[in-house]
mmCIF file with all atom_site columns, C-alpha atoms in Angstrom:
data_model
loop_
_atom_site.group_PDB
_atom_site.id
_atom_site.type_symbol
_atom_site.label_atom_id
_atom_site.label_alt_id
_atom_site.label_comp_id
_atom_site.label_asym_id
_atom_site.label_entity_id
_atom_site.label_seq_id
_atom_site.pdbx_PDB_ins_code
_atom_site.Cartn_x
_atom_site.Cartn_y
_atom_site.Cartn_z
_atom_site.occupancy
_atom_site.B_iso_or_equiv
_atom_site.pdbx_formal_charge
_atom_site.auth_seq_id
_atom_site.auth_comp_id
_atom_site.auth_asym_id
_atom_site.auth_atom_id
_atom_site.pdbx_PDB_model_num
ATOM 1  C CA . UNK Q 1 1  ? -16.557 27.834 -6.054  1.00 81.00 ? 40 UNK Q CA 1
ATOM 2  C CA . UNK Q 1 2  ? -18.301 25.687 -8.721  1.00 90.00 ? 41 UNK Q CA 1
ATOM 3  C CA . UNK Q 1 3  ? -15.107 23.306 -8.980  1.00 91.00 ? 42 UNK Q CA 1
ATOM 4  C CA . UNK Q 1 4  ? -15.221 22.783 -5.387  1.00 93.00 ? 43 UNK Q CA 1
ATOM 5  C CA . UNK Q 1 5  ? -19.024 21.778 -5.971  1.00 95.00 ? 44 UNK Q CA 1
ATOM 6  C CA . UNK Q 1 6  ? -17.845 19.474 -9.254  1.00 94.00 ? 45 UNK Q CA 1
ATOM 7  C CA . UNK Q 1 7  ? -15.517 18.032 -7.175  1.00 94.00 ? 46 UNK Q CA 1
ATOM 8  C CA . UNK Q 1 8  ? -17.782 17.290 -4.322  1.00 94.00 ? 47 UNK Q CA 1
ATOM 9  C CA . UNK Q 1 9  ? -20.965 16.126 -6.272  1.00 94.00 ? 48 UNK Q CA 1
ATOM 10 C CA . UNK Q 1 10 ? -17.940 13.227 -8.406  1.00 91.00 ? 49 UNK Q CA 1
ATOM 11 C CA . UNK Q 1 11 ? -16.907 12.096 -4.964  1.00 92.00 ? 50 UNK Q CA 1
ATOM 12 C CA . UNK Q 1 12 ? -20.526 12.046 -3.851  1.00 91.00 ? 51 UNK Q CA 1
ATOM 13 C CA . UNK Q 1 13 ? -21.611 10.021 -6.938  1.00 90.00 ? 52 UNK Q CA 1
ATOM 14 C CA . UNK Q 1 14 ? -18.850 7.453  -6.183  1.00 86.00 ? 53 UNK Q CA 1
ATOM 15 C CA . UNK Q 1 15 ? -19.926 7.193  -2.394  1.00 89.00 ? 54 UNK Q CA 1
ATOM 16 C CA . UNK Q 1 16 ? -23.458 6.636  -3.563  1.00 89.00 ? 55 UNK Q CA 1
ATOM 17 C CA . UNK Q 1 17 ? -22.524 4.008  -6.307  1.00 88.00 ? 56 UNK Q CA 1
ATOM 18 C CA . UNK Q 1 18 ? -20.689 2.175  -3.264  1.00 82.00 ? 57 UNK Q CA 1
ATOM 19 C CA . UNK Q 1 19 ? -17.167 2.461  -5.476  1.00 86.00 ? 58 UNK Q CA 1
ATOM 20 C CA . UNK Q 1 20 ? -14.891 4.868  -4.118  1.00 87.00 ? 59 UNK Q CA 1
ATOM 21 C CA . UNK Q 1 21 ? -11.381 5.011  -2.679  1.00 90.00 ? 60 UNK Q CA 1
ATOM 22 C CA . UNK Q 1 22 ? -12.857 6.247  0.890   1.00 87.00 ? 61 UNK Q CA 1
ATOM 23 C CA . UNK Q 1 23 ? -15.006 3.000  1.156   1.00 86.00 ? 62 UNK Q CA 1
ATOM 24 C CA . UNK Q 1 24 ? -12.174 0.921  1.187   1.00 87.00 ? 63 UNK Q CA 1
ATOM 25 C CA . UNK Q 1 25 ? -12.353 0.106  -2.572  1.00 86.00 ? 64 UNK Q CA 1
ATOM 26 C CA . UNK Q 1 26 ? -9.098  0.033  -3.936  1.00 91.00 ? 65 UNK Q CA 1
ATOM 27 C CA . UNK Q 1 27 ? -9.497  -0.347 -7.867  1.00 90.00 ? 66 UNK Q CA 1
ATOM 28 C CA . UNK Q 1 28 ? -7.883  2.008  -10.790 1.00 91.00 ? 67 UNK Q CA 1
ATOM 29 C CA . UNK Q 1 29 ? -11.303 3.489  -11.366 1.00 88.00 ? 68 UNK Q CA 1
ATOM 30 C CA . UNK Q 1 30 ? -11.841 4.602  -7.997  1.00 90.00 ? 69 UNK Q CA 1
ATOM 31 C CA . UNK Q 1 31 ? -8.977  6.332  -7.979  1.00 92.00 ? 70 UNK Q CA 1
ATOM 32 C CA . UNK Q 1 32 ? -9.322  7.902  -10.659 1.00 91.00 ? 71 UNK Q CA 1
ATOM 33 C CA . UNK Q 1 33 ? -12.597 9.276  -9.936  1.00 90.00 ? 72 UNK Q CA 1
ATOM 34 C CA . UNK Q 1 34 ? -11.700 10.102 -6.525  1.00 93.00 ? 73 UNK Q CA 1
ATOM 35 C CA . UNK Q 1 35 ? -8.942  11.724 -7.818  1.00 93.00 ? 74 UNK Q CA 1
ATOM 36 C CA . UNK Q 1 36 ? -10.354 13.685 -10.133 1.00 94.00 ? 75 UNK Q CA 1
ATOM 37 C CA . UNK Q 1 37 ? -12.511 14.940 -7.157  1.00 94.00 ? 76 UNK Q CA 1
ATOM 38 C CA . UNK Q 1 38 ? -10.091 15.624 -4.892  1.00 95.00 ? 77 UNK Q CA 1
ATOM 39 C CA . UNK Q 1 39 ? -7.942  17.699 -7.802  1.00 96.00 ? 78 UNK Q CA 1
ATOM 40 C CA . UNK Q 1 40 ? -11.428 19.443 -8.463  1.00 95.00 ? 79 UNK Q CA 1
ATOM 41 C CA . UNK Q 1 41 ? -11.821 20.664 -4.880  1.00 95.00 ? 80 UNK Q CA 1
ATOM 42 C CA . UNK Q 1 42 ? -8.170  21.466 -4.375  1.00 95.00 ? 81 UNK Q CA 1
ATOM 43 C CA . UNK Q 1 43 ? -8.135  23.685 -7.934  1.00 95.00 ? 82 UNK Q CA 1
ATOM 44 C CA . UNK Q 1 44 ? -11.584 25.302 -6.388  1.00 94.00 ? 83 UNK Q CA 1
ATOM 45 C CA . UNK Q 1 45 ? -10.245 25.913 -2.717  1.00 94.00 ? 84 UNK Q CA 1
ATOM 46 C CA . UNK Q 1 46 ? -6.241  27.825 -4.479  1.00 94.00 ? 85 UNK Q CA 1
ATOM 47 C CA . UNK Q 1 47 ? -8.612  29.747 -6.893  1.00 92.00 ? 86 UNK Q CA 1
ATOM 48 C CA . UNK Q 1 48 ? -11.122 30.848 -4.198  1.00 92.00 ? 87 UNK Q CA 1
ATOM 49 C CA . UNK Q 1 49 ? -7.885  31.798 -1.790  1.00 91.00 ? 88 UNK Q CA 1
ATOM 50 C CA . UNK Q 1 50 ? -6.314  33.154 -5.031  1.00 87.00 ? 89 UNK Q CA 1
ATOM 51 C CA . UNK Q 1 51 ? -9.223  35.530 -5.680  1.00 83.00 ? 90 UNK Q CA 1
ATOM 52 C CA . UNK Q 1 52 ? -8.944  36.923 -1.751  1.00 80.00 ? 91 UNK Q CA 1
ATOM 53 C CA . UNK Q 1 53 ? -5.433  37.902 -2.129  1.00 79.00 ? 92 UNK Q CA 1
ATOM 54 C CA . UNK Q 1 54 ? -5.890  39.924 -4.972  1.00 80.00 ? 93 UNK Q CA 1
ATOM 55 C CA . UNK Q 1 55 ? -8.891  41.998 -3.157  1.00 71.00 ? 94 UNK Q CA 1
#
C-alpha cells in the first residue's frame, strides 16, 4: 500500500510543478518521473493482489 501512495504523491508532485507526461509535456524528465510513478503504483497494486492470494 505505501508504494501505491509513493507512486501517487511523485505523479502528484509533477502535476503540481506543471511538468508531467499527463499534461502534455513530453520531455525525458517527465517521463522519467512519471514513470517512476506509474512503476511505483503498479509494484504496490501486484504486491497488494499478491498478499490476497496467499490469505
Amino acid at each position: 500500500m505505501q508504494d501505491v501512495f509513493w507512486g501517487v504523491a511523485i505523479i502528484g508532485i509533477g502535476l503540481a510543478m506543471g511538468g508531467s507526461v499527463f499534461l502534455g509535456e513530453f520531455t525525458l524528465f517527465n517521463f522519467f518521473f512519471d514513470g517512476l510513478g506509474i512503476f511505483f503504483i503498479g509494484k504496490g497494486v501486484v504486491g497488494m493482489l499478491g498478499e490476497r492470494n496467499r490469505q
